[in-house]
Amino acid sequence: MTQNNAFRLDDRIAVVTGGGAGIGRGIAETFALAGARVIVADLDAAAAQLTADAITEAGGQAHAVAVDVSNEHEVIALFEQVIGQHGGLDVLVNNAAIFPKKPFLEVDTAFWDSLQAVNLRGTFLCLREAIRHMKAGKGGSIVNISSVSSMQAVVHHNGTYNATKAGVNSLTRTTALEFGPDGIRVNAVLPGGIPTPGARTASAAIELKGPIMGEGRIPLGGIGDVQDIANAALFLASPASRYITGQLLAVDGGFLVS
Ligand code: NAP
């Protein structure tokens, strides 16, 4: 029996946005364990550095970069820096997002725009810049972190966020179609409720225990964790999924089919 290396990312250059905390940190650490050189890009420079240090101390390769994904100049500079310092780009994970809630009738344009700016424009900007470089290089694989909330309302007062994630799904499919011929695959992971620093502050943890998103509605039982999402992202980033593009993979214990 020979070893199956299809799930490895040896010598791949991978950018993970929002890699300083929660799901992004789990993805960064998992990719590094699989052999990737990981660029941990986060608004919170100290958090990005902590993730990169943890990876390096464990024997992996990582670099921290401070970036606001909603800022066009910073995103352009991020990818130019990656190409300049590391010589290429193989994998992008669009993970950075914010998820404050507001009752629909209280949503003003400032609130609406703030979520669109990070979750949808940020994803668009990183996609555009990464694809530019991947197209000029050897192609690549992109994983967008969406949400089950893009498919079902799930919890109250989350409509602005849900709309951004539905947009992420649409971008996933349209870029997969357009850039497949360039050897660029684009897929999305749709996590169910996962305990993370962000989810806790957004009080999502309350809903994880509640009747709507509660454990009773999850066929596999119980709440998933960061590693469940990171494993799915690794599959979609790696050659193991080389014939898969444009897919929306829910990692939710079966929540969406319940
Ligand atoms: P998290 O714990 O809040 O971590 C997100 C990270 O992204 C933080 O380090 C945050 O920095 C950073 N970030 C925020 N805005 C940014 C920006 N403009 N530019 C760069 N980095 C930025 O969130 P999470 O729960 O791990 O969520 C990760 C992804 O999974 C998101 O796309 C989210 O929508 C999705 N998701 C999560 C769940 C869940 O239950 N946790 C469910 C479905 C989908 P700061 O701390 O400085 O803000």
XYZ file of N, CA and C and ligand atoms in Angstrom:
822
model
N 0.846 -1.201 0.000
C 0.000 0.000 0.000
C 0.880 1.250 0.000
N 0.539 2.203 -0.894
C 1.289 3.463 -0.876
C 0.483 4.512 -0.142
N 1.187 5.527 0.337
C 0.518 6.590 1.080
C -0.288 7.481 0.126
N -1.485 7.902 0.545
C -2.291 8.813 -0.262
C -1.902 10.249 0.063
N -1.181 10.889 -0.879
C -0.720 12.259 -0.637
C -1.681 13.315 -1.172
N -2.854 12.885 -1.643
C -3.776 13.830 -2.277
C -4.278 14.896 -1.301
N -4.220 14.613 -0.017
C -4.700 15.582 0.966
C -3.573 16.469 1.506
N -2.370 16.366 0.908
C -1.236 17.162 1.364
C -1.172 18.503 0.616
N -0.564 19.477 1.246
C -0.371 20.794 0.612
C 1.107 21.176 0.619
N 1.976 20.162 0.507
C 3.414 20.436 0.596
C 3.851 21.489 -0.411
N 4.616 22.460 0.115
C 5.200 23.539 -0.695
C 4.165 24.466 -1.323
N 2.899 24.334 -0.946
C 1.878 25.254 -1.464
C 1.900 26.552 -0.633
N 1.676 27.671 -1.316
C 1.558 28.965 -0.648
C 0.071 29.227 -0.440
N -0.349 29.379 0.815
C -1.775 29.518 1.131
C -2.033 30.771 1.955
N -2.956 31.592 1.485
C -3.387 32.771 2.245
C -4.694 32.436 2.946
N -4.759 32.694 4.252
C -5.997 32.488 5.017
C -6.385 33.818 5.652
N -7.491 34.408 5.173
C -7.921 35.681 5.773
C -8.682 35.400 7.068
N -8.585 36.338 7.992
C -9.208 36.117 9.307
C -8.554 34.952 10.035
N -7.272 34.721 9.751
C -6.566 33.567 10.322
C -6.102 33.777 11.755
N -6.430 34.925 12.317
C -5.984 35.196 13.690
C -6.849 34.569 14.754
N -8.035 34.095 14.390
C -8.952 33.576 15.428
C -9.883 32.535 14.830
N -10.516 31.793 15.709
C -11.637 30.922 15.349
C -11.364 29.961 14.211
N -12.295 29.919 13.270
C -12.223 28.977 12.153
C -10.975 29.247 11.299
N -10.671 30.513 11.068
C -9.501 30.859 10.253
C -8.210 30.350 10.870
N -8.101 30.479 12.177
C -6.892 29.974 12.856
C -6.803 28.447 12.709
N -7.948 27.789 12.868
C -7.960 26.327 12.720
C -7.555 25.905 11.317
N -8.021 26.646 10.319
C -7.659 26.333 8.925
C -6.165 26.567 8.707
N -5.657 27.682 9.216
C -4.226 27.991 9.046
C -3.367 26.889 9.660
N -3.714 26.455 10.860
C -2.924 25.422 11.543
C -3.028 24.079 10.808
N -4.216 23.766 10.319
C -4.428 22.496 9.617
C -3.669 22.472 8.294
N -3.693 23.587 7.571
C -2.966 23.676 6.300
C -1.453 23.553 6.548
N -0.977 24.192 7.612
C 0.461 24.125 7.913
C 0.864 22.691 8.236
N 0.014 21.997 8.984
C 0.296 20.587 9.302
C 0.336 19.736 8.032
N -0.436 20.157 7.027
C -0.476 19.425 5.749
C 0.672 19.840 4.833
N 1.548 20.734 5.324
C 2.763 21.060 4.578
C 2.775 22.412 3.894
N 1.693 23.177 4.018
C 1.634 24.475 3.323
C 2.465 25.530 4.055
N 2.892 26.536 3.294
C 3.434 27.754 3.885
C 2.252 28.720 3.969
N 1.863 29.098 5.177
C 0.607 29.812 5.366
C 0.843 31.291 5.651
N 0.143 32.136 4.901
C 0.143 33.564 5.189
C -1.137 33.858 5.965
N -0.951 34.202 7.231
C -2.085 34.449 8.123
C -2.420 35.928 8.033
N -3.534 36.253 7.367
C -3.895 37.653 7.117
C -5.098 38.019 7.967
N -4.926 39.016 8.823
C -6.028 39.362 9.728
C -5.988 40.851 10.053
N -7.155 41.391 10.314
C -7.295 42.783 10.768
C -6.513 42.986 12.061
N -6.533 41.981 12.903
C -5.875 42.022 14.209
C -4.450 41.487 14.049
N -3.482 42.430 13.947
C -2.091 42.036 13.671
C -1.541 41.120 14.759
N -1.875 41.409 16.010
C -1.342 40.610 17.119
C -1.890 39.191 17.066
N -3.178 39.070 16.734
C -3.788 37.739 16.649
C -3.172 36.949 15.497
N -2.948 37.623 14.362
C -2.312 36.951 13.216
C -0.931 36.449 13.611
N -0.189 37.282 14.348
C 1.167 36.894 14.772
C 1.120 35.704 15.725
N 0.127 35.688 16.621
C -0.002 34.556 17.554
C -0.221 33.250 16.799
N -1.098 33.293 15.781
C -1.334 32.080 14.973
C -0.052 31.662 14.271
N 0.628 32.639 13.644
C 1.863 32.317 12.908
C 2.917 31.754 13.864
N 3.028 32.332 15.055
C 4.019 31.847 16.035
C 3.690 30.417 16.467
N 2.401 30.151 16.701
C 2.006 28.798 17.126
C 2.372 27.775 16.045
N 2.154 28.158 14.789
C 2.480 27.251 13.675
C 3.984 27.020 13.605
N 4.743 28.114 13.708
C 6.205 28.011 13.618
C 6.766 27.165 14.764
N 6.233 27.407 15.967
C 6.708 26.634 17.135
C 6.413 25.144 16.969
N 5.341 24.836 16.240
C 4.982 23.417 16.018
C 5.753 22.819 14.843
N 6.654 23.625 14.236
C 7.492 23.103 13.158
C 6.990 23.428 11.770
N 5.906 24.218 11.675
C 5.358 24.578 10.366
C 5.905 25.903 9.866
N 5.379 26.334 8.710
C 5.820 27.599 8.106
C 4.653 28.563 8.031
N 4.828 29.752 8.606
C 3.740 30.741 8.574
C 4.287 32.154 8.700
N 3.559 33.086 8.113
C 3.902 34.506 8.204
C 2.622 35.274 8.482
N 2.723 36.274 9.344
C 1.549 37.080 9.686
C 1.548 38.367 8.880
N 0.376 38.754 8.400
C 0.221 40.031 7.694
C -1.043 40.713 8.208
N -0.925 42.012 8.524
C -2.104 42.773 8.940
C -2.816 43.288 7.700
N -4.104 42.984 7.584
C -4.862 43.458 6.425
C -6.334 43.612 6.787
N -6.934 44.655 6.218
C -8.389 44.810 6.295
C -8.926 44.397 4.932
N -9.643 43.274 4.878
C -10.061 42.755 3.565
C -11.055 43.664 2.844
N -11.644 44.610 3.578
C -12.596 45.521 2.929
C -11.884 46.674 2.214
N -10.558 46.798 2.445
C -9.788 47.917 1.898
C -9.045 47.475 0.627
N -9.456 48.044 -0.494
C -8.927 47.610 -1.796
C -7.404 47.717 -1.866
N -6.857 48.849 -1.404
C -5.398 49.039 -1.489
C -4.657 48.006 -0.650
N -5.201 47.731 0.540
C -4.535 46.759 1.420
C -4.592 45.348 0.832
N -5.700 45.026 0.179
C -5.830 43.681 -0.409
C -4.866 43.534 -1.597
N -4.801 44.563 -2.431
C -3.864 44.521 -3.559
C -2.436 44.356 -3.034
N -2.102 45.142 -1.996
C -0.748 45.077 -1.420
C -0.471 43.705 -0.814
N -1.482 43.110 -0.179
C -1.304 41.778 0.421
C -0.847 40.769 -0.623
N -1.579 40.715 -1.744
C -1.258 39.684 -2.733
C 0.042 39.994 -3.474
N 0.345 41.288 -3.657
C 1.638 41.629 -4.275
C 2.781 41.212 -3.355
N 2.578 41.413 -2.055
C 3.595 41.015 -1.068
C 3.786 39.494 -1.061
N 2.685 38.766 -1.135
C 2.769 37.296 -1.138
C 3.556 36.818 -2.350
N 3.222 37.365 -3.522
C 3.913 36.950 -4.745
C 5.384 37.350 -4.670
N 5.635 38.592 -4.198
C 7.011 39.092 -4.118
C 7.864 38.271 -3.152
N 7.305 37.931 -1.997
C 8.112 37.258 -0.964
C 8.144 35.742 -1.118
N 7.046 35.179 -1.639
C 6.957 33.713 -1.645
C 6.976 33.121 -3.055
N 6.901 33.985 -4.065
C 7.082 33.515 -5.436
C 5.857 32.913 -6.091
N 4.716 32.959 -5.426
C 3.510 32.407 -6.050
C 2.364 32.355 -5.058
N 1.231 31.865 -5.547
C 0.045 31.714 -4.700
C -0.711 30.492 -5.201
N -0.953 29.552 -4.318
C -1.638 28.313 -4.718
C -3.039 28.193 -4.131
N -3.218 28.737 -2.915
C -4.482 28.531 -2.202
C -4.897 29.828 -1.518
N -6.181 30.139 -1.611
C -6.754 31.251 -0.835
C -7.957 30.733 -0.074
N -8.043 31.082 1.204
C -9.267 30.840 1.967
C -9.843 32.192 2.374
N -11.008 32.500 1.817
C -11.723 33.731 2.162
C -12.573 33.454 3.393
N -12.017 33.746 4.557
C -12.674 33.384 5.810
C -13.096 34.596 6.637
N -12.394 35.727 6.493
C -12.680 36.892 7.340
C -14.118 37.367 7.142
N -14.801 37.591 8.231
C -16.176 38.106 8.160
C -16.575 38.634 9.524
N -17.624 39.435 9.510
C -18.211 39.913 10.771
C -19.684 39.519 10.773
N -20.254 39.366 11.966
C -21.650 38.923 11.992
C -22.491 39.534 13.110
N -22.511 40.882 13.186
C -23.445 41.518 14.123
C -24.887 41.352 13.627
N -25.826 41.374 14.569
C -27.239 41.188 14.203
C -28.033 42.462 14.483
N -29.121 42.625 13.749
C -30.027 43.751 13.986
C -31.407 43.380 13.471
N -32.462 43.697 14.213
C -33.810 43.482 13.672
C -33.930 44.209 12.339
N -34.624 43.597 11.397
C -34.643 44.092 10.018
C -35.048 45.562 9.926
N -36.070 45.975 10.669
C -36.558 47.356 10.542
C -35.617 48.376 11.178
N -34.623 47.899 11.912
C -33.621 48.812 12.498
C -32.342 48.877 11.655
N -32.298 48.107 10.584
C -31.100 48.107 9.736
C -31.050 49.415 8.948
N -29.985 50.196 9.201
C -29.790 51.418 8.413
C -28.688 51.143 7.384
N -28.462 52.116 6.510
C -27.501 51.856 5.426
C -26.083 51.681 5.962
N -25.766 52.350 7.080
C -24.410 52.213 7.627
C -24.170 50.777 8.089
N -25.175 50.208 8.772
C -25.049 48.817 9.237
C -24.965 47.871 8.044
N -25.902 48.053 7.099
C -25.923 47.215 5.894
C -24.569 47.255 5.184
N -24.055 48.493 4.975
C -22.811 48.653 4.221
C -21.605 48.066 4.960
N -21.631 48.127 6.291
C -20.474 47.637 7.046
C -20.324 46.121 6.878
N -21.434 45.396 6.846
C -21.341 43.938 6.629
C -20.995 43.605 5.191
N -21.619 44.342 4.262
C -21.294 44.103 2.850
C -19.803 44.349 2.607
N -19.268 45.403 3.254
C -17.876 45.798 3.007
C -16.902 44.679 3.376
N -17.093 44.066 4.533
C -16.149 43.021 4.957
C -16.496 41.687 4.297
N -17.743 41.273 4.422
C -18.095 39.893 4.036
C -18.169 39.694 2.526
N -18.742 40.672 1.828
C -18.933 40.465 0.385
C -17.885 41.194 -0.445
N -17.689 42.516 -0.162
C -16.647 43.220 -0.922
C -15.269 42.633 -0.599
N -15.038 42.294 0.672
C -13.757 41.693 1.067
C -13.506 40.398 0.312
N -14.533 39.566 0.222
C -14.401 38.304 -0.511
C -14.148 38.579 -1.989
N -14.912 39.525 -2.551
C -14.731 39.902 -3.960
C -13.294 40.386 -4.221
N -12.805 41.293 -3.370
C -11.468 41.863 -3.596
C -10.386 40.791 -3.531
N -10.485 39.919 -2.521
C -9.469 38.857 -2.387
C -9.564 37.870 -3.546
N -10.802 37.544 -3.950
C -10.975 36.669 -5.117
C -10.318 37.292 -6.346
N -10.625 38.557 -6.594
C -10.120 39.206 -7.810
C -8.593 39.227 -7.836
N -7.998 39.628 -6.723
C -6.532 39.726 -6.702
C -5.874 38.355 -6.746
N -6.451 37.390 -6.015
C -5.865 36.039 -6.024
C -5.981 35.427 -7.414
N -7.131 35.571 -8.036
C -7.344 34.972 -9.362
C -6.404 35.608 -10.388
N -6.219 36.930 -10.280
C -5.267 37.617 -11.171
C -3.899 36.917 -11.138
N -3.424 36.648 -9.920
C -2.091 36.042 -9.779
C -2.114 34.556 -10.134
N -3.187 33.857 -9.754
C -3.255 32.411 -10.056
C -3.328 32.174 -11.566
N -4.071 33.055 -12.250
C -4.228 32.957 -13.704
C -2.876 33.154 -14.392
N -2.087 34.075 -13.853
C -0.760 34.328 -14.426
C 0.232 33.243 -14.021
N -0.133 32.450 -12.999
C 0.766 31.402 -12.514
C 0.298 30.021 -12.935
N 0.171 29.123 -11.931
C -0.142 27.723 -12.249
C -1.581 27.354 -11.906
N -2.471 28.347 -11.776
C -3.828 28.048 -11.315
C -3.836 27.983 -9.800
N -4.882 27.387 -9.223
C -4.934 27.320 -7.764
C -6.302 26.885 -7.281
N -6.437 26.885 -5.966
C -7.702 26.488 -5.362
C -8.142 27.529 -4.342
N -9.411 27.903 -4.418
C -9.948 28.930 -3.515
C -11.121 28.337 -2.738
N -11.113 28.576 -1.435
C -12.203 28.109 -0.578
C -12.825 29.326 0.100
N -14.095 29.561 -0.181
C -14.816 30.648 0.472
C -15.571 30.089 1.671
N -15.451 30.761 2.809
C -16.205 30.314 3.977
C -17.532 31.077 3.990
N -18.586 30.359 3.671
C -19.927 30.934 3.645
C -20.614 30.595 4.966
N -21.870 30.147 4.907
C -22.605 29.801 6.138
C -23.890 29.081 5.765
N -24.370 28.215 6.649
C -25.700 27.636 6.420
C -26.761 28.728 6.374
N -26.434 29.882 6.979
C -27.376 31.005 6.974
C -27.599 31.584 5.583
N -26.751 31.211 4.636
C -26.955 31.665 3.257
C -28.086 30.898 2.596
N -28.470 29.760 3.179
C -29.475 28.875 2.576
C -30.790 28.879 3.356
N -30.707 29.130 4.659
C -31.907 29.159 5.505
C -31.794 30.341 6.454
N -32.915 30.906 6.862
C -32.870 32.079 7.743
C -32.193 31.746 9.070
N -32.359 30.560 9.585
C -31.678 29.996 10.769
C -31.953 30.742 12.070
N -31.453 31.979 12.205
C -31.703 32.712 13.455
C -32.284 34.088 13.134
N -32.979 34.661 14.119
C -33.596 35.969 13.917
C -32.545 37.082 13.793
N -32.937 38.155 13.103
C -32.179 39.406 13.067
C -30.827 39.276 12.374
N -30.738 38.305 11.470
C -29.455 38.036 10.819
C -29.519 38.269 9.311
N -30.550 38.992 8.857
C -30.796 39.108 7.418
C -29.675 39.772 6.644
N -29.026 40.771 7.236
C -27.956 41.473 6.524
C -26.785 40.516 6.278
N -26.420 39.800 7.327
C -25.336 38.797 7.220
C -25.708 37.716 6.215
N -26.934 37.209 6.320
C -27.353 36.119 5.427
C -27.230 36.543 3.966
N -27.596 37.796 3.684
C -27.519 38.292 2.303
C -26.069 38.330 1.824
N -25.143 38.697 2.730
C -23.727 38.718 2.303
C -23.258 37.307 1.964
N -23.694 36.333 2.736
C -23.218 34.960 2.517
C -23.882 34.338 1.272
N -25.118 34.735 0.986
C -25.732 34.294 -0.270
C -24.932 34.864 -1.447
N -24.443 36.092 -1.285
C -23.585 36.694 -2.312
C -22.282 35.924 -2.469
N -21.734 35.466 -1.350
C -20.493 34.671 -1.407
C -20.742 33.378 -2.190
N -21.892 32.740 -1.964
C -22.215 31.517 -2.722
C -22.254 31.805 -4.215
N -22.885 32.927 -4.566
C -23.009 33.286 -5.973
C -21.636 33.551 -6.596
N -20.793 34.285 -5.874
C -19.433 34.535 -6.373
C -18.658 33.234 -6.539
N -18.897 32.296 -5.633
C -18.212 31.000 -5.701
C -18.525 30.309 -7.021
N -19.797 30.275 -7.367
C -20.211 29.531 -8.554
C -19.813 30.262 -9.840
N -19.961 31.591 -9.839
C -19.651 32.313 -11.075
C -18.143 32.328 -11.355
N -17.327 32.454 -10.315
C -15.872 32.438 -10.553
C -15.401 31.022 -10.901
N -16.063 30.014 -10.326
C -15.712 28.620 -10.685
C -15.943 28.405 -12.174
N -17.064 28.917 -12.669
C -17.398 28.767 -14.091
C -16.394 29.498 -14.971
N -16.105 30.752 -14.588
C -15.266 31.591 -15.460
C -13.810 31.146 -15.476
N -13.309 30.661 -14.328
C -11.861 30.418 -14.246
C -11.467 28.948 -14.179
N -12.444 28.055 -14.317
C -12.105 26.631 -14.427
C -11.086 26.367 -15.534
N -11.309 26.954 -16.718
C -10.357 26.720 -17.817
C -8.943 27.204 -17.510
N -8.786 28.069 -16.499
C -7.449 28.541 -16.110
C -6.845 27.675 -15.008
N -7.512 26.578 -14.678
C -6.978 25.702 -13.631
C -7.224 26.235 -12.231
N -8.236 27.099 -12.111
C -8.557 27.664 -10.796
C -9.897 27.086 -10.337
N -9.868 26.417 -9.190
C -11.097 25.859 -8.616
C -11.587 26.780 -7.505
N -12.902 26.956 -7.428
C -13.483 27.797 -6.375
C -14.653 27.043 -5.753
N -14.574 26.781 -4.463
C -15.639 26.092 -3.735
C -15.922 26.832 -2.437
N -17.025 26.475 -1.808
C -17.365 27.110 -0.524
C -17.667 26.052 0.521
N -17.328 26.389 1.754
C -17.743 25.593 2.912
C -18.813 26.397 3.640
N -19.902 25.729 3.972
C -20.997 26.390 4.707
C -21.050 25.802 6.118
N -20.385 26.453 7.080
C -20.407 25.901 8.435
C -21.781 26.059 9.082
N -22.116 25.089 9.933
C -23.217 25.288 10.866
C -22.679 26.104 12.039
N -23.409 26.162 13.126
C -22.946 26.928 14.294
C -21.703 26.291 14.904
N -20.631 27.080 14.988
C -19.350 26.585 15.521
C -18.898 27.532 16.628
N -18.621 27.023 17.818
C -18.139 27.919 18.877
C -16.775 28.521 18.515
N -16.712 29.829 18.424
C -15.471 30.578 18.139
C -15.532 31.864 18.951
N -14.416 32.606 19.038
C -14.484 33.885 19.757
C -15.561 34.798 19.161
N -15.645 34.868 17.832
C -16.623 35.744 17.185
C -18.046 35.294 17.440
N -18.280 34.006 17.352
C -19.639 33.493 17.552
C -20.097 33.756 18.982
N -19.153 33.672 19.920
C -19.535 33.915 21.319
C -19.916 35.371 21.524
N -19.108 36.290 20.963
C -19.416 37.698 21.179
C -20.681 38.095 20.421
N -20.971 37.385 19.349
C -22.188 37.688 18.586
C -23.414 37.025 19.224
N -23.186 36.414 20.377
C -24.228 35.721 21.136
C -24.847 34.577 20.346
N -24.142 34.143 19.274
C -24.635 32.998 18.513
C -24.647 31.752 19.392
N -23.744 31.745 20.378
C -23.660 30.571 21.249
C -24.999 30.304 21.925
N -25.741 31.367 22.177
C -27.057 31.195 22.806
C -27.954 30.413 21.853
N -27.902 30.804 20.579
C -28.756 30.124 19.606
C -28.310 28.683 19.364
N -26.986 28.435 19.536
C -26.517 27.066 19.362
C -27.233 26.132 20.336
N -27.616 26.685 21.491
C -28.297 25.873 22.487
C -29.819 25.988 22.360
N -30.279 26.866 21.468
C -31.705 27.164 21.397
C -32.470 26.270 20.442
N -33.761 26.532 20.283
C -34.610 25.642 19.511
C -34.408 25.715 17.995
N -33.920 26.847 17.470
C -33.842 26.987 16.020
C -32.612 26.286 15.470
N -31.443 26.658 16.016
C -30.173 26.080 15.551
C -29.714 25.022 16.546
N -30.646 24.590 17.422
C -30.244 23.742 18.546
C -29.820 22.350 18.143
N -29.169 21.691 19.075
C -28.617 20.364 18.807
C -29.703 19.377 18.402
N -30.951 19.615 18.893
C -32.046 18.709 18.567
C -32.369 18.684 17.091
N -31.973 19.738 16.348
C -32.254 19.792 14.907
C -31.106 19.247 14.083
N -30.073 18.773 14.722
C -28.899 18.331 13.969
C -28.872 16.800 13.921
N -29.110 16.233 12.734
C -29.210 14.775 12.631
C -28.031 14.019 13.241
N -26.810 14.549 13.047
C -25.655 13.841 13.609
C -25.498 14.098 15.108
N -26.301 15.025 15.645
C -26.266 15.298 17.088
C -25.067 16.144 17.466
N -25.271 17.058 18.403
C -24.154 17.862 18.912
C -23.735 18.974 17.963
N -22.869 19.817 18.481
C -22.368 20.981 17.746
C -20.991 20.629 17.194
N -20.712 21.096 15.975
C -19.397 20.832 15.382
C -18.329 21.720 15.987
N -17.104 21.507 15.531
C -16.020 22.369 16.020
C -15.154 22.869 14.855
N -14.214 23.725 15.211
C -13.364 24.379 14.211
C -12.666 23.343 13.324
N -12.244 22.220 13.917
C -11.513 21.210 13.140
C -12.392 20.602 12.043
N -13.705 20.485 12.312
C -14.609 19.952 11.286
C -14.589 20.846 10.046
N -14.561 22.143 10.272
C -14.549 23.089 9.143
C -13.175 23.075 8.468
N -12.127 23.037 9.276
C -10.759 23.043 8.724
C -10.511 21.799 7.866
N -11.041 20.658 8.284
C -10.843 19.428 7.498
C -11.517 19.540 6.128
N -12.708 20.120 6.112
C -13.421 20.292 4.834
C -12.666 21.284 3.945
N -12.149 22.345 4.557
C -11.377 23.336 3.785
C -10.122 22.696 3.213
N -9.471 21.825 3.995
C -8.271 21.134 3.506
C -8.613 20.259 2.303
N -9.711 19.532 2.400
C -10.134 18.688 1.271
C -10.314 19.537 0.010
N -11.026 20.663 0.152
C -11.322 21.487 -1.020
C -10.092 22.228 -1.541
N -9.130 22.496 -0.658
C -7.905 23.188 -1.091
C -6.919 22.238 -1.754
N -6.989 20.966 -1.385
C -5.946 20.007 -1.779
C -6.267 19.311 -3.105
N -5.292 18.610 -3.666
C -5.526 17.858 -4.915
C -6.569 16.751 -4.756
N -6.931 16.404 -3.526
C -7.963 15.374 -3.324
C -9.282 15.774 -3.982
N -9.487 17.078 -4.159
C -10.745 17.570 -4.762
C -10.487 18.161 -6.154
N -9.477 17.646 -6.838
C -9.033 18.303 -8.085
C -10.109 18.335 -9.176
N -11.154 17.475 -9.076
C -12.213 17.470 -10.098
C -13.497 18.092 -9.552
N -13.370 18.911 -8.516
C -14.538 19.526 -7.859
C -14.399 21.041 -7.920
N -15.404 21.710 -8.472
C -15.412 23.176 -8.424
C -16.848 23.683 -8.440
N -17.032 24.875 -7.869
C -18.350 25.517 -7.858
C -19.312 24.917 -6.840
N -18.787 24.159 -5.871
C -19.674 23.461 -4.931
C -19.813 24.200 -3.608
N -20.976 24.034 -3.014
C -21.279 24.618 -1.703
C -21.420 23.459 -0.727
N -20.404 23.247 0.094
C -20.369 22.069 0.970
C -20.761 22.463 2.399
N -21.963 22.049 2.802
C -22.397 22.335 4.176
C -21.688 21.379 5.131
N -21.119 21.944 6.177
C -20.474 21.137 7.236
C -21.234 21.495 8.503
N -22.338 20.787 8.696
C -23.351 21.248 9.656
C -24.045 20.100 10.389
N -23.453 18.923 10.340
C -24.072 17.778 11.016
C -25.411 17.380 10.416
N -25.693 17.870 9.209
C -26.959 17.551 8.556
C -28.059 18.567 8.824
N -27.706 19.684 9.457
C -28.710 20.705 9.812
C -29.569 21.116 8.620
N -28.943 21.341 7.464
C -29.708 21.862 6.318
C -30.681 20.839 5.725
N -30.505 19.578 6.036
C -31.471 18.604 5.523
C -32.527 18.265 6.580
N -32.447 18.893 7.738
C -33.402 18.552 8.807
C -34.682 19.362 8.652
P -14.150 35.077 14.462
O -13.924 34.176 15.635
O -14.753 36.416 14.708
O -12.772 35.246 13.670
C -12.773 36.038 12.508
C -11.418 36.683 12.328
O -11.530 37.541 11.178
C -11.016 37.572 13.504
O -9.645 37.397 13.804
C -11.299 38.964 12.965
O -10.479 39.976 13.522
C -10.976 38.808 11.504
N -11.564 39.887 10.721
C -12.733 40.550 10.929
N -12.879 41.542 10.048
C -11.791 41.510 9.240
C -11.365 42.305 8.158
N -12.073 43.355 7.730
N -10.193 42.002 7.571
C -9.426 40.969 8.011
N -9.770 40.199 9.051
C -10.948 40.461 9.669
O -15.107 34.355 13.387
P -15.401 32.790 13.114
O -16.575 32.377 13.915
O -14.139 32.015 13.187
O -15.908 32.872 11.600
C -15.043 32.616 10.502
C -15.866 32.477 9.246
O -16.819 31.423 9.400
C -16.676 33.706 8.868
O -16.711 33.829 7.460
C -18.064 33.383 9.374
O -19.072 34.097 8.695
C -18.121 31.903 9.086
N -19.108 31.172 9.870
C -18.961 31.050 11.217
C -19.912 30.332 11.940
C -19.804 30.155 13.431
O -20.767 29.670 14.047
N -18.665 30.500 14.059
C -21.010 29.754 11.282
C -21.122 29.917 9.902
C -20.157 30.618 9.204
P -11.070 40.858 14.768
O -11.158 39.899 15.909
O -10.071 41.945 14.931
O -12.427 41.353 14.307
